Amino acid sequence: RCLCVGVDLLKRVLRFPLKSISVQLQVQDHVASVSSSLQYINEEDRPLEAVFVFPLPADAAVCHFSARIGEQEIVAEVQDKQSARDQYDDAVSSGQQAFLLEESDQSSDYSSSVGSTSCVRVSFFRPASAAGVPEVSSASVVPYTLSLSVEVRSSDRISRLESSCPLDPLEFLDAQHTHATVNLSAGHRFDKDVELLLYYENTHQPTAVVEAGAAAAQSGSLMGDPALMISLYPEFPADVMSSLASQGEFIFVVDRSGSMGCEMHHGKDAQKRIESARDTLLLLLKSLPMGCYFNIYGFGSRFESFFPQSVVYSEDAMEEALRRVKSMNADMGGTEILRPLKHIYSQPCYTDHPRQLFVFTDGEVWNTKEVLDLVKSQVFSHRWCEYGSRHRNGQRRFRLDGQYKMFRSLRFALQPAVDNISVDWTVPEGVTVEMLSPPISALFQGQRALIYAQIKGQSSGETEGAVTVKYRLKDQPATNQLQFTLLTIHWLAARSVIRSLELQDRAGGAAGVENIRSRIVELSVQAGVSSVHTAFIGVNKDSRQTVKGPLLQRRVLTERKFTDAVRISKKKKLRIHTCTVHFPSVPFPHLFIWRLVLRRSRRARLKRPPFVLPEPELQKDPLLQLVSLQKAVGCWELNAALAGVFGKTEDEVTNHRPAQVDGSVWATVLALIWLYSYKLDQQVEWQFVAMKAASWICSQKPGGLSQCVCDGNLLLGSQLTEDTLGI
């Protein structure tokens, strides 16, 4: 029955099918202008009202929405949302052709109601390069086509442009290779994402660009004054990348809702999700450096923390945390992540210890907009990392995902961050600069910051200026002085201010809310940029042919994704803008959300004998047994439990110990040999455990270390060197 209903609905949808998609992408330095035209045809014999969802990145500034009716193009204007809705309803009910575009209150998706029209065009600006095309799950023939044209202009030399899909040859339009065009080759099969990799030279050089105010806008307003954008993308040298910092505050937020008690899969010996969370926490806790701060939160319908506030990482604190991790169960009800996040963000940060959140969840977050707004408001003081999100009818959900990604990214979490960031202005007399972006306290490797400012006042002479950006990386100061060039950024600056006001609107009480909302509407209408309190409305008042009869509504379901990332070429140190062009977007492009790693789902787990409560780690696989025995400082003690991991007795291990070597050094060397010999395929998970161990051995300055490694190889049947072990 369900299948028949589904087929019937599909047929109805296809009677208002998508026929073609045309995307024009213009990239100017670090700003992308995207224009997507979607052609629909009403194949029914009655007038239709088509409703479709157009997911966009959260930082996109929608500046244009239009519909083509025959040969006439109707351009929408921004109005207060309720007024736009009323005008749309009045127009459609009176037989006029109309269309409406509004932002969702719960996400950055845009839904459009289009009464009796066939072609819509949406244009937006955003930081970094991006374009949007539908993704189809198979390589089957689809009833629509795609054309994609790209134009790139840059103050920096363009090295090359690559794609996961066939492109026409890249054509440079100037000798300096700062202006180029390229098109997607005809006949795209929709069997893969369209990914564009744009390589620039001098990738880490900060840039500052300024745009003159609009002539028609009132002087002193945001659109009337010059606007400036600074792009800051610090370079992390190789010696910084290879070192691990002892600073940092690491907070683990674990979903303990009822669904975490479900099994990972339906196969034999399937592990429960909460069990996998406990295993992952064990590995993460053992990987932390001495001297950092940490805490663990569990959440569901309520939340609780292991410690009232983050504590210094020590042997006692780690053991206490592991003891409580063992008793964590999926017993806290629903999935309410907003309240624990608000509590965490309200806690003061420790000086020189950047806060980093690791979120473990498999649940669906219903209040996505509030969660994203809260996280975005803390982006330059806290790090939150994400892997994977599930989408249903355009609504974003968080889900359990990631495998090795958490451990790969832990290296970045343990590296030093850029801090002490300051911006100083040199401007002519009579000119002032007003910052439009919130202050930045820290930047992490791979993270780019965009700073917006409004230039106010008048100068009698030339209005040339400069901005000096200073910051510190691992106690080394850096200074960059930047000159101004021309670029279109007003829409992005306006969007930045609107987003800040929207955060105040949702966070504030009754007092002042109306003033904030009035300011949002005023700025949105003035700039022609959408907000949650406005909408694009267009009415074809010139149409002489009225729509007769009630409009039938059809939901146009377009399953799309959109991701945006930045990659760094290690060999040539080039900036690569990665645009995985499928909708909807990862909710916040310069953030990463850590997701629960569920690697051990395929591993068998021994059943506990009745009425016996053995230590949980003794029932885990050998790797987890080994890691659970490591001390916080990085060493192991020589005992029967450790010997059991190696498949030896305690006497065997003790009798092979070199006479001049301490028992803990011998045990730690054996642990390293075993890891590199028998668990190399899982190195991502234990690499930080091994780094701590190697650092501890070196700090002991033991004699006879070469002989120790040689004897360890004989005992465990290996042939490893001290260099391989990092000692």
mmCIF file of N, CA, C and O in Angstrom, residues 335-377:
data_model
loop_
_atom_site.group_PDB
_atom_site.id
_atom_site.type_symbol
_atom_site.label_atom_id
_atom_site.label_comp_id
_atom_site.label_asym_id
_atom_site.label_seq_id
_atom_site.Cartn_x
_atom_site.Cartn_y
_atom_site.Cartn_z
ATOM 1 N N THR A 335 16.678 14.047 23.069
ATOM 2 C CA THR A 335 17.938 14.614 22.565
ATOM 3 C C THR A 335 17.856 16.132 22.621
ATOM 4 O O THR A 335 17.481 16.784 21.648
ATOM 5 N N GLU A 336 18.178 16.715 23.769
ATOM 6 C CA GLU A 336 18.117 18.167 23.969
ATOM 7 C C GLU A 336 19.543 18.691 24.160
ATOM 8 O O GLU A 336 20.058 18.733 25.282
ATOM 9 N N ILE A 337 20.182 19.094 23.074
ATOM 10 C CA ILE A 337 21.590 19.505 23.146
ATOM 11 C C ILE A 337 21.758 20.993 23.416
ATOM 12 O O ILE A 337 22.836 21.434 23.821
ATOM 13 N N LEU A 338 20.702 21.787 23.224
ATOM 14 C CA LEU A 338 20.849 23.240 23.338
ATOM 15 C C LEU A 338 21.197 23.671 24.762
ATOM 16 O O LEU A 338 22.094 24.504 24.965
ATOM 17 N N ARG A 339 20.522 23.118 25.753
ATOM 18 C CA ARG A 339 20.762 23.548 27.142
ATOM 19 C C ARG A 339 22.179 23.245 27.625
ATOM 20 O O ARG A 339 22.831 24.114 28.219
ATOM 21 N N PRO A 340 22.704 22.033 27.402
ATOM 22 C CA PRO A 340 24.101 21.823 27.831
ATOM 23 C C PRO A 340 25.086 22.724 27.097
ATOM 24 O O PRO A 340 26.070 23.171 27.684
ATOM 25 N N LEU A 341 24.829 23.018 25.812
ATOM 26 C CA LEU A 341 25.734 23.903 25.084
ATOM 27 C C LEU A 341 25.698 25.311 25.663
ATOM 28 O O LEU A 341 26.734 25.961 25.821
ATOM 29 N N LYS A 342 24.503 25.801 25.977
ATOM 30 C CA LYS A 342 24.401 27.128 26.595
ATOM 31 C C LYS A 342 25.168 27.164 27.913
ATOM 32 O O LYS A 342 25.856 28.142 28.215
ATOM 33 N N HIS A 343 25.058 26.094 28.691
ATOM 34 C CA HIS A 343 25.766 26.044 29.981
ATOM 35 C C HIS A 343 27.277 26.050 29.752
ATOM 36 O O HIS A 343 28.010 26.780 30.440
ATOM 37 N N ILE A 344 27.750 25.256 28.795
ATOM 38 C CA ILE A 344 29.188 25.185 28.522
ATOM 39 C C ILE A 344 29.716 26.544 28.072
ATOM 40 O O ILE A 344 30.749 27.019 28.552
ATOM 41 N N TYR A 345 29.009 27.176 27.162
ATOM 42 C CA TYR A 345 29.464 28.471 26.642
ATOM 43 C C TYR A 345 29.404 29.577 27.695
ATOM 44 O O TYR A 345 30.086 30.591 27.561
ATOM 45 N N SER A 346 28.572 29.388 28.715
ATOM 46 C CA SER A 346 28.493 30.407 29.767
ATOM 47 C C SER A 346 29.651 30.318 30.750
ATOM 48 O O SER A 346 29.880 31.244 31.533
ATOM 49 N N GLN A 347 30.389 29.203 30.709
ATOM 50 C CA GLN A 347 31.518 29.029 31.619
ATOM 51 C C GLN A 347 32.726 29.826 31.117
ATOM 52 O O GLN A 347 33.007 29.841 29.918
ATOM 53 N N PRO A 348 33.435 30.509 32.001
ATOM 54 C CA PRO A 348 34.612 31.278 31.555
ATOM 55 C C PRO A 348 35.694 30.360 31.016
ATOM 56 O O PRO A 348 35.909 29.252 31.524
ATOM 57 N N CYS A 349 36.378 30.824 29.966
ATOM 58 C CA CYS A 349 37.477 30.054 29.383
ATOM 59 C C CYS A 349 38.752 30.259 30.196
ATOM 60 O O CYS A 349 38.925 31.281 30.863
ATOM 61 N N TYR A 350 39.633 29.283 30.123
ATOM 62 C CA TYR A 350 40.936 29.389 30.784
ATOM 63 C C TYR A 350 41.912 30.110 29.854
ATOM 64 O O TYR A 350 41.967 29.831 28.654
ATOM 65 N N THR A 351 42.674 31.012 30.399
ATOM 66 C CA THR A 351 43.647 31.766 29.622
ATOM 67 C C THR A 351 44.651 30.816 28.966
ATOM 68 O O THR A 351 45.173 29.901 29.606
ATOM 69 N N ASP A 352 44.899 31.033 27.687
ATOM 70 C CA ASP A 352 45.853 30.238 26.893
ATOM 71 C C ASP A 352 45.439 28.777 26.766
ATOM 72 O O ASP A 352 46.267 27.914 26.462
ATOM 73 N N HIS A 353 44.162 28.493 26.988
ATOM 74 C CA HIS A 353 43.656 27.124 26.819
ATOM 75 C C HIS A 353 42.399 27.182 25.950
ATOM 76 O O HIS A 353 41.282 27.180 26.474
ATOM 77 N N PRO A 354 42.536 27.234 24.604
ATOM 78 C CA PRO A 354 41.366 27.318 23.723
ATOM 79 C C PRO A 354 40.402 26.157 23.974
ATOM 80 O O PRO A 354 40.828 25.008 24.115
ATOM 81 N N ARG A 355 39.132 26.470 24.035
ATOM 82 C CA ARG A 355 38.117 25.449 24.322
ATOM 83 C C ARG A 355 37.731 24.711 23.048
ATOM 84 O O ARG A 355 37.485 25.310 22.012
ATOM 85 N N GLN A 356 37.656 23.382 23.125
ATOM 86 C CA GLN A 356 37.317 22.557 21.980
ATOM 87 C C GLN A 356 36.277 21.523 22.409
ATOM 88 O O GLN A 356 36.468 20.817 23.393
ATOM 89 N N LEU A 357 35.179 21.466 21.660
ATOM 90 C CA LEU A 357 34.072 20.578 21.991
ATOM 91 C C LEU A 357 34.071 19.351 21.088
ATOM 92 O O LEU A 357 34.233 19.462 19.871
ATOM 93 N N PHE A 358 33.870 18.185 21.704
ATOM 94 C CA PHE A 358 33.710 16.927 20.986
ATOM 95 C C PHE A 358 32.275 16.461 21.260
ATOM 96 O O PHE A 358 31.952 16.130 22.394
ATOM 97 N N VAL A 359 31.438 16.436 20.234
ATOM 98 C CA VAL A 359 30.029 16.095 20.426
ATOM 99 C C VAL A 359 29.761 14.696 19.896
ATOM 100 O O VAL A 359 30.036 14.400 18.739
ATOM 101 N N PHE A 360 29.212 13.836 20.746
ATOM 102 C CA PHE A 360 28.858 12.466 20.393
ATOM 103 C C PHE A 360 27.332 12.393 20.336
ATOM 104 O O PHE A 360 26.682 12.547 21.377
ATOM 105 N N THR A 361 26.745 12.142 19.187
ATOM 106 C CA THR A 361 25.289 12.022 19.137
ATOM 107 C C THR A 361 24.853 11.220 17.934
ATOM 108 O O THR A 361 25.512 11.228 16.897
ATOM 109 N N ASP A 362 23.735 10.538 18.081
ATOM 110 C CA ASP A 362 23.097 9.872 16.949
ATOM 111 C C ASP A 362 21.706 10.433 16.737
ATOM 112 O O ASP A 362 20.965 9.976 15.887
ATOM 113 N N GLY A 363 21.321 11.415 17.529
ATOM 114 C CA GLY A 363 19.951 11.883 17.521
ATOM 115 C C GLY A 363 19.675 12.976 16.514
ATOM 116 O O GLY A 363 20.564 13.465 15.825
ATOM 117 N N GLU A 364 18.401 13.373 16.427
ATOM 118 C CA GLU A 364 17.978 14.424 15.532
ATOM 119 C C GLU A 364 17.698 15.679 16.351
ATOM 120 O O GLU A 364 16.946 15.659 17.309
ATOM 121 N N VAL A 365 18.319 16.773 15.962
ATOM 122 C CA VAL A 365 18.155 18.039 16.667
ATOM 123 C C VAL A 365 17.013 18.800 16.015
ATOM 124 O O VAL A 365 17.109 19.196 14.855
ATOM 125 N N TRP A 366 15.946 19.000 16.738
ATOM 126 C CA TRP A 366 14.775 19.646 16.142
ATOM 127 C C TRP A 366 14.938 21.161 16.056
ATOM 128 O O TRP A 366 14.440 21.799 15.130
ATOM 129 N N ASN A 367 15.665 21.768 17.007
ATOM 130 C CA ASN A 367 15.844 23.223 17.010
ATOM 131 C C ASN A 367 17.186 23.587 16.380
ATOM 132 O O ASN A 367 18.033 24.236 16.978
ATOM 133 N N THR A 368 17.362 23.153 15.129
ATOM 134 C CA THR A 368 18.638 23.311 14.444
ATOM 135 C C THR A 368 19.108 24.751 14.402
ATOM 136 O O THR A 368 20.273 25.045 14.644
ATOM 137 N N LYS A 369 18.203 25.671 14.088
ATOM 138 C CA LYS A 369 18.582 27.071 13.917
ATOM 139 C C LYS A 369 19.194 27.620 15.205
ATOM 140 O O LYS A 369 20.227 28.299 15.188
ATOM 141 N N GLU A 370 18.546 27.339 16.337
ATOM 142 C CA GLU A 370 19.059 27.847 17.607
ATOM 143 C C GLU A 370 20.426 27.264 17.921
ATOM 144 O O GLU A 370 21.319 27.967 18.407
ATOM 145 N N VAL A 371 20.596 25.968 17.663
ATOM 146 C CA VAL A 371 21.882 25.323 17.936
ATOM 147 C C VAL A 371 22.979 25.932 17.058
ATOM 148 O O VAL A 371 24.067 26.264 17.526
ATOM 149 N N LEU A 372 22.688 26.092 15.767
ATOM 150 C CA LEU A 372 23.680 26.644 14.854
ATOM 151 C C LEU A 372 24.030 28.082 15.221
ATOM 152 O O LEU A 372 25.200 28.476 15.187
ATOM 153 N N ASP A 373 23.019 28.869 15.570
ATOM 154 C CA ASP A 373 23.284 30.256 15.951
ATOM 155 C C ASP A 373 24.172 30.319 17.180
ATOM 156 O O ASP A 373 25.088 31.142 17.268
ATOM 157 N N LEU A 374 23.896 29.448 18.142
ATOM 158 C CA LEU A 374 24.699 29.439 19.367
ATOM 159 C C LEU A 374 26.146 29.060 19.064
ATOM 160 O O LEU A 374 27.086 29.709 19.542
ATOM 161 N N VAL A 375 26.331 28.026 18.257
ATOM 162 C CA VAL A 375 27.689 27.580 17.935
ATOM 163 C C VAL A 375 28.422 28.635 17.121
ATOM 164 O O VAL A 375 29.595 28.931 17.366
ATOM 165 N N LYS A 376 27.740 29.225 16.140
ATOM 166 C CA LYS A 376 28.372 30.247 15.305
ATOM 167 C C LYS A 376 28.794 31.460 16.114
ATOM 168 O O LYS A 376 29.800 32.097 15.805
ATOM 169 N N SER A 377 28.027 31.777 17.162
ATOM 170 C CA SER A 377 28.379 32.942 17.970
ATOM 171 C C SER A 377 29.675 32.722 18.741
ATOM 172 O O SER A 377 30.280 33.676 19.233
#
